[in-house]
Amino acid sequence: YRDRPRGSESKLNTFSDGFRVLKTIFRLYKDYRPFSFFGICSLILLVIAVVLFIPVFITYKDTGLVPRFPTLIISSMFGVLAMLSFSCGLILDTIVNKYRQLFELHRNMIDFLKDKRD
């Protein structure tokens, strides 16, 4: 390790390299902990849905009318997206666990065959 020669410039770019690192971290987290990743996404979407729904519900409770249908529709869509994200997390978590079990099974079979051969 030594100092950079005079007049040379760094090839590193703080923002693009940092963005690449964060993108890789998110991708690995999604691949290895899908239920946690999609659960957090689902929770965020559900909070947005509830925040959008509360004023519409209060107005409906007071007047019996729903004057802000677009907000109600968007709130409903965020709720549906939250449920979809949660479901995807459950399904992907099951798949990841199954592949981990298969990996363990294959590893145990290889160890067994090595022990049998010796």
Coordinates of C-alpha atoms in Angstrom, one line a residue:
Y1 CA 0.0 0.0 0.0
R2 CA 1.4 3.4 -1.0
D3 CA 0.3 6.9 -1.8
R4 CA -1.2 7.6 -5.2
P5 CA 1.3 9.1 -7.7
R6 CA 1.1 12.8 -8.2
G7 CA -1.3 14.0 -10.9
S8 CA -3.4 10.8 -10.9
E9 CA -7.1 11.0 -10.2
S10 CA -9.3 8.5 -8.3
K11 CA -11.6 6.3 -10.4
L12 CA -14.0 6.1 -7.6
N13 CA -17.3 8.0 -7.7
T14 CA -18.8 8.4 -4.2
F15 CA -22.5 8.5 -5.2
S16 CA -22.6 5.9 -8.0
D17 CA -20.4 3.5 -6.1
G18 CA -22.4 4.0 -2.9
F19 CA -25.6 3.5 -4.9
R20 CA -24.3 0.3 -6.3
V21 CA -23.3 -1.0 -2.9
L22 CA -26.8 -0.1 -1.4
K23 CA -28.5 -1.8 -4.4
T24 CA -26.5 -5.0 -3.8
I25 CA -27.3 -4.9 -0.1
F26 CA -31.0 -4.6 -0.8
R27 CA -30.9 -7.3 -3.4
L28 CA -29.1 -9.7 -1.1
Y29 CA -31.5 -8.9 1.7
K30 CA -34.4 -9.6 -0.6
D31 CA -33.0 -12.9 -1.8
Y32 CA -32.0 -14.2 1.7
R33 CA -34.7 -12.7 3.9
P34 CA -37.8 -12.3 1.6
F35 CA -40.4 -12.4 4.3
S36 CA -38.7 -9.6 6.3
F37 CA -38.1 -7.5 3.2
F38 CA -41.6 -7.8 1.8
G39 CA -43.0 -7.5 5.3
I40 CA -41.4 -4.1 5.7
C41 CA -42.6 -3.1 2.3
S42 CA -46.1 -4.3 3.2
L43 CA -46.0 -2.4 6.5
I44 CA -45.0 0.9 4.8
L45 CA -47.8 0.5 2.2
L46 CA -50.3 -0.3 4.9
V47 CA -49.3 2.8 6.9
I48 CA -49.8 4.9 3.7
A49 CA -53.2 3.3 3.1
V50 CA -54.4 4.0 6.6
V51 CA -53.1 7.6 6.6
L52 CA -55.0 8.3 3.4
F53 CA -58.1 6.5 4.6
I54 CA -58.5 8.2 8.0
P55 CA -59.6 11.7 6.6
V56 CA -62.0 10.1 4.2
F57 CA -63.5 8.0 7.0
I58 CA -63.8 11.0 9.3
T59 CA -65.6 13.0 6.6
Y60 CA -67.9 10.0 5.9
K61 CA -68.7 9.6 9.6
D62 CA -69.5 13.3 10.0
T63 CA -71.5 13.9 6.8
G64 CA -72.5 10.5 5.5
L65 CA -70.9 11.4 2.1
V66 CA -67.6 10.5 0.5
P67 CA -66.6 13.6 -1.4
R68 CA -63.0 12.4 -2.1
F69 CA -63.4 9.3 -4.1
P70 CA -59.9 9.4 -5.7
T71 CA -58.3 9.4 -2.2
L72 CA -60.5 6.5 -1.2
I73 CA -59.5 4.6 -4.4
I74 CA -55.8 5.2 -3.9
S75 CA -56.1 4.2 -0.2
S76 CA -57.7 1.0 -1.3
M77 CA -55.0 0.3 -3.9
F78 CA -52.3 0.8 -1.3
G79 CA -54.1 -1.6 1.0
V80 CA -54.3 -4.2 -1.8
L81 CA -50.6 -3.7 -2.6
A82 CA -49.8 -4.2 1.1
M83 CA -51.6 -7.5 1.1
L84 CA -50.0 -8.5 -2.2
S85 CA -46.5 -7.7 -0.8
F86 CA -47.2 -9.6 2.3
S87 CA -48.4 -12.7 0.4
C88 CA -45.3 -12.5 -1.9
G89 CA -43.1 -12.4 1.1
L90 CA -44.8 -15.5 2.6
I91 CA -44.5 -17.5 -0.7
L92 CA -40.9 -16.5 -1.3
D93 CA -39.9 -17.3 2.3
T94 CA -41.4 -20.8 1.9
I95 CA -39.4 -21.3 -1.3
V96 CA -36.2 -20.1 0.3
N97 CA -36.7 -22.4 3.2
K98 CA -37.3 -25.3 0.9
Y99 CA -34.1 -24.7 -1.0
R100 CA -32.2 -24.4 2.3
Q101 CA -33.6 -27.8 3.3
L102 CA -32.6 -29.3 -0.1
F103 CA -29.1 -27.8 0.2
E104 CA -28.7 -29.5 3.7
L105 CA -30.0 -32.8 2.3
H106 CA -27.6 -32.7 -0.6
R107 CA -24.7 -31.8 1.7
N108 CA -25.6 -34.6 4.1
M109 CA -25.8 -37.1 1.2
I110 CA -22.4 -36.0 0.0
D111 CA -20.9 -36.4 3.5
F112 CA -22.6 -39.8 3.8
L113 CA -21.2 -41.0 0.5
K114 CA -17.7 -39.8 1.4
D115 CA -17.8 -41.6 4.7
K116 CA -19.1 -44.7 3.0
R117 CA -16.3 -44.6 0.5
D118 CA -13.6 -44.2 3.1

